[in-house]
Short mmCIF file of C-alpha atoms in Angstrom, two decimals:
data_model
loop_
_atom_site.label_atom_id
_atom_site.label_comp_id
_atom_site.label_asym_id
_atom_site.label_seq_id
_atom_site.Cartn_x
_atom_site.Cartn_y
_atom_site.Cartn_z
CA UNK A 86 -18.87 -7.75 -16.38
CA UNK A 87 -16.91 -4.30 -16.46
CA UNK A 88 -13.74 -3.20 -13.63
CA UNK A 89 -14.64 0.22 -11.78
CA UNK A 90 -11.99 2.76 -11.81
CA UNK A 91 -12.16 4.37 -9.08
CA UNK A 92 -8.82 6.33 -9.77
CA UNK A 93 -9.10 9.03 -12.67
CA UNK A 94 -7.88 7.43 -15.49
CA UNK A 95 -5.96 9.60 -18.77
CA UNK A 96 -9.29 11.15 -20.47
CA UNK A 97 -10.41 11.93 -17.37
CA UNK A 98 -7.85 13.72 -15.46
CA UNK A 99 -7.99 15.97 -18.72
CA UNK A 100 -11.80 16.74 -17.54
CA UNK A 101 -10.86 17.03 -14.31
CA UNK A 102 -8.34 19.96 -15.26
CA UNK A 103 -10.32 21.42 -17.31
CA UNK A 104 -12.07 21.87 -14.72
CA UNK A 105 -9.81 23.52 -12.28
CA UNK A 106 -8.21 25.74 -14.37
CA UNK A 107 -12.29 26.75 -15.44
CA UNK A 108 -12.99 27.26 -11.69
CA UNK A 109 -9.41 29.67 -11.41
CA UNK A 110 -10.89 31.71 -13.88
CA UNK A 111 -14.11 32.32 -11.70
CA UNK A 112 -12.02 32.24 -8.41
CA UNK A 113 -9.57 35.12 -10.00
CA UNK A 114 -12.51 37.45 -10.37
CA UNK A 115 -13.73 36.87 -5.85
CA UNK A 116 -11.98 39.55 -4.80
CA UNK A 117 -8.62 38.36 -2.43
CA UNK A 118 -9.94 36.96 0.91
CA UNK A 119 -6.94 36.10 3.68
CA UNK A 120 -6.23 32.59 4.71
CA UNK A 121 -6.35 31.86 8.54
CA UNK A 122 -3.73 30.46 9.84
CA UNK A 123 -3.95 27.63 11.63
CA UNK A 124 -2.42 27.09 15.16
CA UNK A 125 -1.28 23.52 14.82
CA UNK A 126 0.99 24.65 11.94
CA UNK A 127 -0.90 23.14 9.45
CA UNK A 128 -0.94 25.13 6.48
CA UNK A 129 -4.72 25.95 5.60
CA UNK A 130 -4.76 23.95 3.12
CA UNK A 131 -3.36 20.96 4.88
CA UNK A 132 -5.85 21.97 7.79
CA UNK A 133 -8.75 21.00 5.41
CA UNK A 134 -7.27 18.44 4.14
CA UNK A 135 -6.55 16.32 8.23
CA UNK A 136 -10.76 17.00 8.63
CA UNK A 137 -11.52 15.79 4.99
CA UNK A 138 -9.14 12.51 6.06
CA UNK A 139 -10.70 12.26 9.17
CA UNK A 140 -14.68 12.77 8.40
CA UNK A 141 -16.48 9.48 7.86
CA UNK A 142 -19.97 12.14 7.05
CA UNK A 143 -18.33 12.16 3.64
CA UNK A 144 -18.87 8.06 3.30
CA UNK A 145 -22.22 6.77 1.57
CA UNK A 146 -22.04 4.45 5.03
CA UNK A 147 -21.32 7.72 7.41
CA UNK A 148 -19.25 5.80 8.89
CA UNK A 149 -15.74 4.80 7.15
CA UNK A 150 -13.16 7.96 6.59
CA UNK A 151 -10.07 7.67 5.46
CA UNK A 152 -8.41 7.32 8.82
CA UNK A 153 -11.07 4.00 9.00
CA UNK A 154 -7.74 2.69 7.01
CA UNK A 155 -5.56 4.74 7.57
CA UNK A 156 -5.55 4.81 11.13
CA UNK A 157 -3.47 7.36 13.05
CA UNK A 158 -3.21 5.02 15.77
CA UNK A 159 -1.75 2.10 13.93
CA UNK A 160 0.45 4.02 11.45
CA UNK A 161 -1.86 5.25 8.82
CA UNK A 162 -2.47 1.70 7.63
CA UNK A 163 -5.86 -0.99 8.81
CA UNK A 164 -6.41 -0.49 12.19
CA UNK A 165 -7.89 -4.81 12.42
CA UNK A 166 -6.44 -8.90 10.91
CA UNK A 167 -9.01 -7.65 7.88
CA UNK A 168 -6.84 -9.03 4.79
CA UNK A 169 -9.05 -6.25 3.24
CA UNK A 170 -10.45 -3.86 4.35
CA UNK A 171 -15.39 -3.44 4.66
CA UNK A 172 -16.86 -0.75 2.26
CA UNK A 173 -19.64 0.06 0.18
CA UNK A 174 -23.53 1.97 1.49
CA UNK A 175 -24.02 -0.43 4.75
CA UNK A 176 -20.37 -1.30 5.07
CA UNK A 177 -19.90 -5.13 3.93
CA UNK A 178 -19.09 -5.45 1.17
CA UNK A 179 -14.97 -6.33 0.94
CA UNK A 180 -12.41 -4.39 -0.69
CA UNK A 181 -9.31 -6.09 -3.05
CA UNK A 182 -6.70 -5.67 -2.04
CA UNK A 183 -4.71 -5.01 1.92
CA UNK A 184 -4.66 -1.51 2.65
CA UNK A 185 -1.21 -0.24 1.96
CA UNK A 186 0.13 2.24 4.57
CA UNK A 187 -0.23 5.79 4.07
CA UNK A 188 3.71 6.88 5.79
CA UNK A 189 6.27 7.92 3.93
CA UNK A 190 4.03 8.14 0.27
CA UNK A 191 4.54 11.72 0.54
CA UNK A 192 8.13 10.06 -0.72
CA UNK A 193 6.75 7.93 -3.37
CA UNK A 194 8.46 8.75 -7.35
CA UNK A 195 5.95 8.63 -9.99
CA UNK A 196 4.89 5.78 -11.56
CA UNK A 197 7.37 4.67 -15.05
CA UNK A 198 8.30 1.59 -16.97
CA UNK A 199 11.81 1.20 -16.67
CA UNK A 200 13.69 1.09 -20.02
CA UNK A 201 15.27 -2.11 -20.98
CA UNK A 202 19.15 -3.02 -20.35
CA UNK A 203 21.45 -4.44 -22.87
CA UNK A 204 21.13 -7.22 -24.03
CA UNK A 205 22.46 -9.94 -22.09
CA UNK A 206 22.47 -7.92 -18.71
CA UNK A 207 19.08 -8.52 -15.97
CA UNK A 208 16.34 -6.02 -15.28
CA UNK A 209 16.04 -6.04 -12.58
CA UNK A 210 12.07 -4.24 -12.67
CA UNK A 211 10.41 -3.54 -15.58
CA UNK A 212 8.91 -0.60 -13.48
CA UNK A 213 9.53 2.40 -10.73
CA UNK A 214 7.34 4.72 -8.42
CA UNK A 215 3.88 5.12 -8.13
CA UNK A 216 1.10 4.76 -5.35
CA UNK A 217 -1.21 2.12 -4.56
CA UNK A 218 -0.19 -2.08 -5.08
CA UNK A 219 -0.07 -1.25 -8.73
CA UNK A 220 0.82 2.46 -8.70
CA UNK A 221 -1.55 3.58 -11.26
CA UNK A 222 -1.88 6.95 -9.25
CA UNK A 223 0.19 9.10 -9.44
CA UNK A 224 0.43 11.41 -6.19
CA UNK A 225 -0.55 11.34 -2.77
CA UNK A 226 -3.67 14.01 -4.37
CA UNK A 227 -4.85 11.84 -7.34
CA UNK A 228 -5.24 8.32 -5.37
CA UNK A 229 -6.99 10.66 -2.22
CA UNK A 230 -9.81 11.07 -5.56
CA UNK A 231 -10.37 7.67 -5.48
CA UNK A 232 -11.75 6.23 -2.30
CA UNK A 233 -14.92 8.43 -2.79
CA UNK A 234 -16.31 7.41 -5.87
CA UNK A 235 -15.16 3.18 -4.96
CA UNK A 236 -17.28 0.81 -4.89
CA UNK A 237 -16.59 -1.69 -2.76
CA UNK A 238 -14.50 1.71 -0.49
CA UNK A 239 -16.49 5.21 0.61
CA UNK A 240 -19.00 4.32 -2.17
CA UNK A 241 -20.10 7.00 -3.09
CA UNK A 242 -22.13 7.27 -6.28
CA UNK A 243 -20.73 10.41 -8.42
CA UNK A 244 -18.63 12.72 -7.25
CA UNK A 245 -21.65 15.31 -6.97
CA UNK A 246 -23.08 13.01 -4.59
CA UNK A 247 -19.18 13.14 -3.13
CA UNK A 248 -20.24 17.54 -2.58
CA UNK A 249 -23.91 17.03 -1.76
CA UNK A 250 -22.27 15.48 1.36
CA UNK A 251 -18.69 18.17 2.16
CA UNK A 252 -21.75 20.43 2.09
CA UNK A 253 -22.78 19.70 5.20
CA UNK A 254 -20.15 19.67 6.99
CA UNK A 255 -18.87 22.17 9.33
CA UNK A 256 -15.88 22.87 8.00
CA UNK A 257 -17.68 23.85 4.24
CA UNK A 258 -17.05 27.42 5.13
CA UNK A 259 -13.25 27.15 5.22
CA UNK A 260 -13.44 24.68 1.67
CA UNK A 261 -14.61 27.35 0.26
CA UNK A 262 -11.73 30.17 1.76
CA UNK A 263 -9.32 27.97 1.02
CA UNK A 264 -10.55 27.02 -3.53
CA UNK A 265 -12.63 29.88 -4.35
CA UNK A 266 -16.05 29.80 -4.07
CA UNK A 267 -16.21 28.43 -7.65
CA UNK A 268 -14.63 25.22 -7.42
CA UNK A 269 -17.92 24.37 -4.97
CA UNK A 270 -19.82 24.78 -8.14
CA UNK A 271 -18.67 21.57 -10.04
CA UNK A 272 -18.16 18.73 -8.75
CA UNK A 273 -15.29 17.35 -10.92
CA UNK A 274 -13.66 21.10 -9.10
CA UNK A 275 -14.34 19.69 -5.77
CA UNK A 276 -13.30 16.44 -5.64
CA UNK A 277 -10.23 17.39 -6.66
CA UNK A 278 -9.71 20.39 -4.58
CA UNK A 279 -10.30 17.52 -1.73
CA UNK A 280 -7.92 15.90 -3.01
CA UNK A 281 -5.42 18.17 -2.68
CA UNK A 282 -6.20 19.41 0.63
CA UNK A 283 -5.56 15.50 1.53
CA UNK A 284 -2.16 15.50 -0.05
CA UNK A 285 -1.38 18.97 1.79
CA UNK A 286 -2.30 16.91 4.71
CA UNK A 287 -0.99 13.55 4.38
CA UNK A 288 2.53 15.84 3.10
CA UNK A 289 3.36 18.65 5.52
CA UNK A 290 1.61 16.60 9.10
CA UNK A 291 4.42 14.94 11.02
CA UNK A 292 3.54 11.76 11.76
CA UNK A 293 3.58 10.51 8.43
CA UNK A 294 6.91 10.72 8.07
CA UNK A 295 8.79 10.53 12.15
CA UNK A 296 11.47 8.94 11.03
CA UNK A 297 12.62 8.53 15.45
CA UNK A 298 13.00 4.50 14.50
CA UNK A 299 14.73 2.68 17.24
CA UNK A 300 17.38 2.02 13.49
CA UNK A 301 17.55 5.77 13.24
CA UNK A 302 18.88 6.06 16.76
CA UNK A 303 21.15 3.60 16.37
CA UNK A 304 22.09 5.09 12.61
CA UNK A 305 22.44 7.96 14.69
CA UNK A 306 24.78 6.90 17.53
CA UNK A 307 21.68 7.07 20.23
CA UNK A 308 21.76 3.52 20.87
CA UNK A 309 22.79 0.01 20.08
CA UNK A 310 20.93 -3.00 18.63
CA UNK A 311 20.51 -5.95 20.36
CA UNK A 312 22.87 -8.79 19.70
CA UNK A 313 19.40 -10.57 17.93
CA UNK A 314 18.68 -7.16 16.47
CA UNK A 315 21.92 -6.77 15.21
CA UNK A 316 22.39 -10.22 13.80
CA UNK A 317 18.96 -9.53 11.83
CA UNK A 318 19.95 -6.67 9.90
CA UNK A 319 23.30 -8.60 9.21
CA UNK A 320 21.21 -11.57 7.05
CA UNK A 321 19.02 -8.50 6.14
CA UNK A 322 21.69 -7.19 4.41
CA UNK A 323 23.75 -10.46 3.11
CA UNK A 324 23.10 -10.99 -0.48
CA UNK A 325 23.09 -14.74 -0.46
CA UNK A 326 20.78 -14.65 2.48
CA UNK A 327 17.94 -12.74 3.35
CA UNK A 328 19.47 -10.70 0.74
CA UNK A 329 16.11 -7.70 1.95
CA UNK A 330 17.79 -5.04 0.66
CA UNK A 331 17.72 -5.95 -3.32
CA UNK A 332 14.18 -4.55 -3.09
CA UNK A 333 14.66 -2.56 0.66
CA UNK A 334 17.23 -1.05 0.23
CA UNK A 335 17.90 -0.07 3.82
CA UNK A 336 21.11 3.12 3.21
CA UNK A 337 20.01 6.28 2.44
CA UNK A 338 19.22 8.17 -1.12
CA UNK A 339 18.90 11.51 -1.78
CA UNK A 340 19.43 12.88 1.24
CA UNK A 341 16.74 11.27 2.64
CA UNK A 342 16.72 7.74 5.34
CA UNK A 343 16.34 5.10 4.40
CA UNK A 344 13.00 4.02 3.05
CA UNK A 345 13.57 0.27 3.42
CA UNK A 346 12.34 0.21 -0.51
CA UNK A 347 13.71 0.78 -3.31
CA UNK A 348 9.35 1.20 -5.09
CA UNK A 349 10.03 -0.70 -7.66
CA UNK A 350 7.84 -3.97 -8.38
CA UNK A 351 8.18 -7.54 -8.59
CA UNK A 352 5.88 -11.29 -8.66
CA UNK A 353 6.89 -12.88 -6.18
CA UNK A 354 4.27 -16.10 -6.78
CA UNK A 355 2.26 -15.45 -3.18
CA UNK A 356 -0.20 -17.98 -2.88
CA UNK A 357 -4.08 -16.93 -3.96
CA UNK A 358 -6.02 -15.95 -0.66
CA UNK A 359 -9.26 -17.90 -0.62
CA UNK A 360 -10.86 -15.85 2.10
CA UNK A 361 -11.01 -12.86 -0.19
CA UNK A 362 -13.92 -14.07 -1.65
CA UNK A 363 -13.32 -13.06 -5.34
CA UNK A 364 -10.68 -15.84 -5.53
CA UNK A 365 -13.36 -18.42 -5.19
CA UNK A 366 -14.70 -19.69 -8.15
CA UNK A 367 -17.75 -20.50 -6.90
CA UNK A 368 -18.51 -16.98 -5.90
CA UNK A 369 -20.25 -14.58 -8.26
CA UNK A 370 -19.17 -11.29 -8.84
CA UNK A 371 -20.55 -8.09 -8.41
CA UNK A 372 -19.88 -5.68 -11.00
CA UNK A 373 -16.80 -3.84 -10.05
CA UNK A 374 -15.12 -7.09 -10.93
CA UNK A 375 -13.70 -7.56 -13.58
CA UNK A 376 -14.07 -11.95 -14.56
CA UNK A 377 -10.93 -12.10 -16.41
CA UNK A 378 -9.93 -15.48 -15.75
CA UNK A 379 -11.37 -17.28 -19.46
CA UNK A 380 -8.57 -16.55 -21.87
CA UNK A 381 -5.63 -16.77 -19.87
CA UNK A 382 -5.37 -20.57 -18.95
CA UNK A 383 -4.74 -23.07 -16.25
CA UNK A 384 -5.64 -23.20 -13.73
CA UNK A 385 -8.91 -21.06 -15.51
CA UNK A 386 -9.88 -19.53 -12.36
CA UNK A 387 -12.60 -16.69 -12.80
CA UNK A 388 -11.07 -13.86 -11.21
CA UNK A 389 -7.18 -13.08 -10.81
CA UNK A 390 -5.30 -10.01 -9.16
CA UNK A 391 -2.43 -9.42 -11.79
CA UNK A 392 -0.90 -6.43 -10.36
CA UNK A 393 0.23 -3.55 -13.57
CA UNK A 394 -1.53 -5.83 -16.69
CA UNK A 395 -4.74 -5.38 -14.13
CA UNK A 396 -7.52 -5.98 -13.79
CA UNK A 397 -8.26 -3.23 -11.51
CA UNK A 398 -5.57 -0.97 -13.35
CA UNK A 399 -6.38 -0.66 -17.11
CA UNK A 400 -4.20 0.80 -19.24
CA UNK A 401 -0.58 -1.36 -18.69
CA UNK A 402 -3.48 -4.92 -19.50
CA UNK A 403 -1.13 -6.16 -23.12
CA UNK A 404 1.80 -6.30 -21.52
CA UNK A 405 1.69 -9.42 -19.92
CA UNK A 406 5.07 -9.58 -18.21
CA UNK A 407 4.06 -7.43 -16.20
CA UNK A 408 1.97 -10.66 -14.45
CA UNK A 409 2.02 -10.20 -11.26
CA UNK A 410 3.82 -7.74 -9.54
CA UNK A 411 3.42 -5.54 -7.57
CA UNK A 412 5.37 -2.46 -5.70
CA UNK A 413 7.34 -3.22 -2.99
CA UNK A 414 6.44 -1.06 0.36
CA UNK A 415 8.28 0.76 2.46
CA UNK A 416 9.64 -1.61 5.64
CA UNK A 417 8.60 1.01 7.58
CA UNK A 418 6.39 0.40 10.78
CA UNK A 419 5.94 -3.10 9.17
CA UNK A 420 5.82 -4.39 12.62
CA UNK A 421 2.63 -2.87 13.71
CA UNK A 422 0.84 -4.47 10.49
CA UNK A 423 -1.10 -7.05 11.04
CA UNK A 424 -2.19 -8.67 7.68
CA UNK A 425 0.72 -8.83 4.07
CA UNK A 426 1.33 -8.79 1.10
CA UNK A 427 -1.30 -7.52 -1.44
CA UNK A 428 -3.44 -9.92 -0.65
CA UNK A 429 -3.69 -10.57 3.30
CA UNK A 430 -1.99 -13.23 2.88
CA UNK A 431 0.12 -13.91 6.32
CA UNK A 432 -0.65 -11.84 9.06
CA UNK A 433 2.79 -12.59 11.08
CA UNK A 434 7.07 -11.22 9.80
CA UNK A 435 7.57 -15.38 10.77
CA UNK A 436 5.30 -16.15 8.31
CA UNK A 437 6.53 -13.76 5.73
CA UNK A 438 10.22 -14.61 6.51
CA UNK A 439 9.76 -18.62 6.51
CA UNK A 440 7.21 -18.61 2.93
CA UNK A 441 10.83 -16.36 1.44
CA UNK A 442 13.19 -19.87 3.01
CA UNK A 443 10.63 -21.78 1.55
CA UNK A 444 8.36 -20.97 -1.17
CA UNK A 445 10.92 -23.22 -2.90
CA UNK A 446 12.06 -26.69 -1.25
CA UNK A 447 8.42 -26.96 0.51
CA UNK A 448 5.84 -25.48 -1.20
CA UNK A 449 3.09 -27.95 -0.40
CA UNK A 450 3.79 -25.75 3.08
CA UNK A 451 2.04 -22.60 1.32
CA UNK A 452 -0.34 -23.58 -1.84
CA UNK A 453 -3.61 -24.76 -1.06
CA UNK A 454 -6.72 -24.90 -2.57
CA UNK A 455 -9.52 -23.15 -0.65
CA UNK A 456 -10.45 -27.17 1.14
CA UNK A 457 -6.84 -26.83 2.23
CA UNK A 458 -6.12 -29.46 0.50
CA UNK A 459 -2.17 -29.95 -1.76
CA UNK A 460 -2.68 -26.99 -5.08
CA UNK A 461 -0.38 -26.60 -7.53
CA UNK A 462 3.21 -24.36 -7.63
CA UNK A 463 2.21 -20.34 -7.90
CA UNK A 464 -1.33 -21.10 -7.93
CA UNK A 465 -2.59 -17.86 -7.78
CA UNK A 466 -1.38 -17.08 -11.75
CA UNK A 467 -1.66 -18.41 -14.57
CA UNK A 468 0.70 -21.05 -15.65
CA UNK A 469 1.53 -19.10 -17.94
CA UNK A 470 2.57 -16.52 -16.22
CA UNK A 471 4.39 -18.30 -13.89
CA UNK A 472 7.15 -17.51 -15.40
CA UNK A 473 7.62 -13.32 -14.71
CA UNK A 474 7.46 -14.52 -10.89
CA UNK A 475 10.29 -13.31 -9.15
CA UNK A 476 13.34 -16.33 -8.29
CA UNK A 477 17.69 -16.34 -6.87
CA UNK A 478 18.43 -16.12 -2.87
CA UNK A 479 16.53 -16.61 -0.85
CA UNK A 480 14.07 -18.46 -2.87
CA UNK A 481 16.54 -21.46 -2.84
CA UNK A 482 15.56 -24.75 -5.22
CA UNK A 483 17.78 -26.63 -3.24
CA UNK A 484 19.78 -27.75 0.49
CA UNK A 485 19.26 -26.19 2.88
CA UNK A 486 16.35 -22.86 3.29
CA UNK A 487 18.66 -20.24 3.40
CA UNK A 488 17.74 -18.70 7.24
CA UNK A 489 16.85 -20.81 9.65
CA UNK A 490 14.06 -20.32 12.16
CA UNK A 491 16.69 -18.73 14.79
CA UNK A 492 17.53 -17.03 11.93
CA UNK A 493 13.69 -15.47 10.87
CA UNK A 494 13.02 -15.49 14.42
CA UNK A 495 16.95 -12.62 14.06
CA UNK A 496 15.17 -10.67 11.31
CA UNK A 497 11.62 -10.06 12.16
CA UNK A 498 13.40 -8.59 15.54
CA UNK A 499 15.47 -6.50 12.80
CA UNK A 500 12.25 -5.27 11.20
CA UNK A 501 10.29 -4.31 14.84
CA UNK A 502 12.70 -1.62 15.21
CA UNK A 503 11.84 -0.26 12.03
CA UNK A 504 8.49 0.95 14.05
CA UNK A 505 8.41 4.45 14.92
CA UNK A 506 8.47 6.79 18.24
CA UNK A 507 11.96 5.19 19.34
CA UNK A 508 12.87 7.55 22.52
CA UNK A 509 16.50 6.39 23.60
CA UNK A 510 15.95 8.69 27.06
CA UNK A 511 13.01 6.52 27.37
CA UNK A 512 13.58 2.60 25.60
CA UNK A 513 11.68 0.71 27.37
CA UNK A 514 8.37 2.84 26.67
CA UNK A 515 8.29 1.50 23.56
CA UNK A 516 5.59 0.39 21.33
CA UNK A 517 6.50 -3.17 21.09
CA UNK A 518 3.08 -5.20 18.59
CA UNK A 519 3.22 -8.18 20.63
CA UNK A 520 5.11 -10.84 18.35
CA UNK A 521 8.00 -8.51 18.35
CA UNK A 522 8.41 -9.18 21.90
CA UNK A 523 8.06 -13.17 20.75
CA UNK A 524 11.05 -12.11 18.21
CA UNK A 525 12.90 -10.85 21.35
CA UNK A 526 12.25 -13.72 23.92
#
């Protein structure tokens, strides 16, 4: 079986660039046309991107848009507690990974491999940046194209099919005005233009980067934390306790308020999620998944999702030191999510933090087989690759857990202050997901 390539690989990018250049030359011969300025304040390109973002008719099912998985009412993350979302022509195919938030993505840098450190010095992360869990899309425009052609997402079979659907949409005239009639004669150029439009919307629309959480209000001196939230922040920053800020940077960087991520990659030894059928060895794998486990050794599963080294991302497949690593996400709006980590294995922040504090001390609590019986430690990686797993605080190997139950609740209360929409003049109206209400009481 072969892995589908829903996001442009290097060779395809060259083809897209060539198509765009040809379309641009043809468009240059046309008389210039005025570009309308939408009343919303978005540019004409971003206005088209907004239409594309919310249009389910561009999918094979006619029922899925970008907003279906990146819902604005849920801070542009998934609107449900499914570990992975459903897609495809009949909206019945499970995806491979949990939906990452689209909030604050404009601040994610391009993917780079970090250089090796001097001899004897630790290498905190071998890579940085890039979009999606494995960084394989370097720009928002490239990322936005992928779902249209991914079998388990919007399910179109080709760029030509996407173009055919676009031709039926009421904003086609606006699209032609902005991108030129020649673009619509080339399916690849059209798809590239659609990606640029959606990227412009995500970059210009303020609700993708509000920076108006309670944390921001406290930072700006317009509010104060409760004792529980303040203690949670202290534990979050303590390198010997939560140690969260070592990856989820809690300070401004480059003039941008704290994003609560350093865009690095980590292998956290996340348990295998048996609710994803592709993780079960008794399930026939569809054509868009590579059965990559045959030569990886014990425990000899058919398929492993190993992040940077594949099988979804293909260009780093030979670098075994990268296996199992996924990008550190922003924690802004993390409390509104209902499934966590790349495979959606946990449904609450309490579970996430508890996993960090007892992964090493009580592995039987986390690592189980599909039938619920005990499994090996780090059961979502071949045993030969478990040396890649991050150690150190809060993953204590002996003694008491780094955090007790009360402290876990305090840290959850702090993470809840990262939710956008706080009004210091009306704090009672602040959005409080159920897990935040529980943590505050």
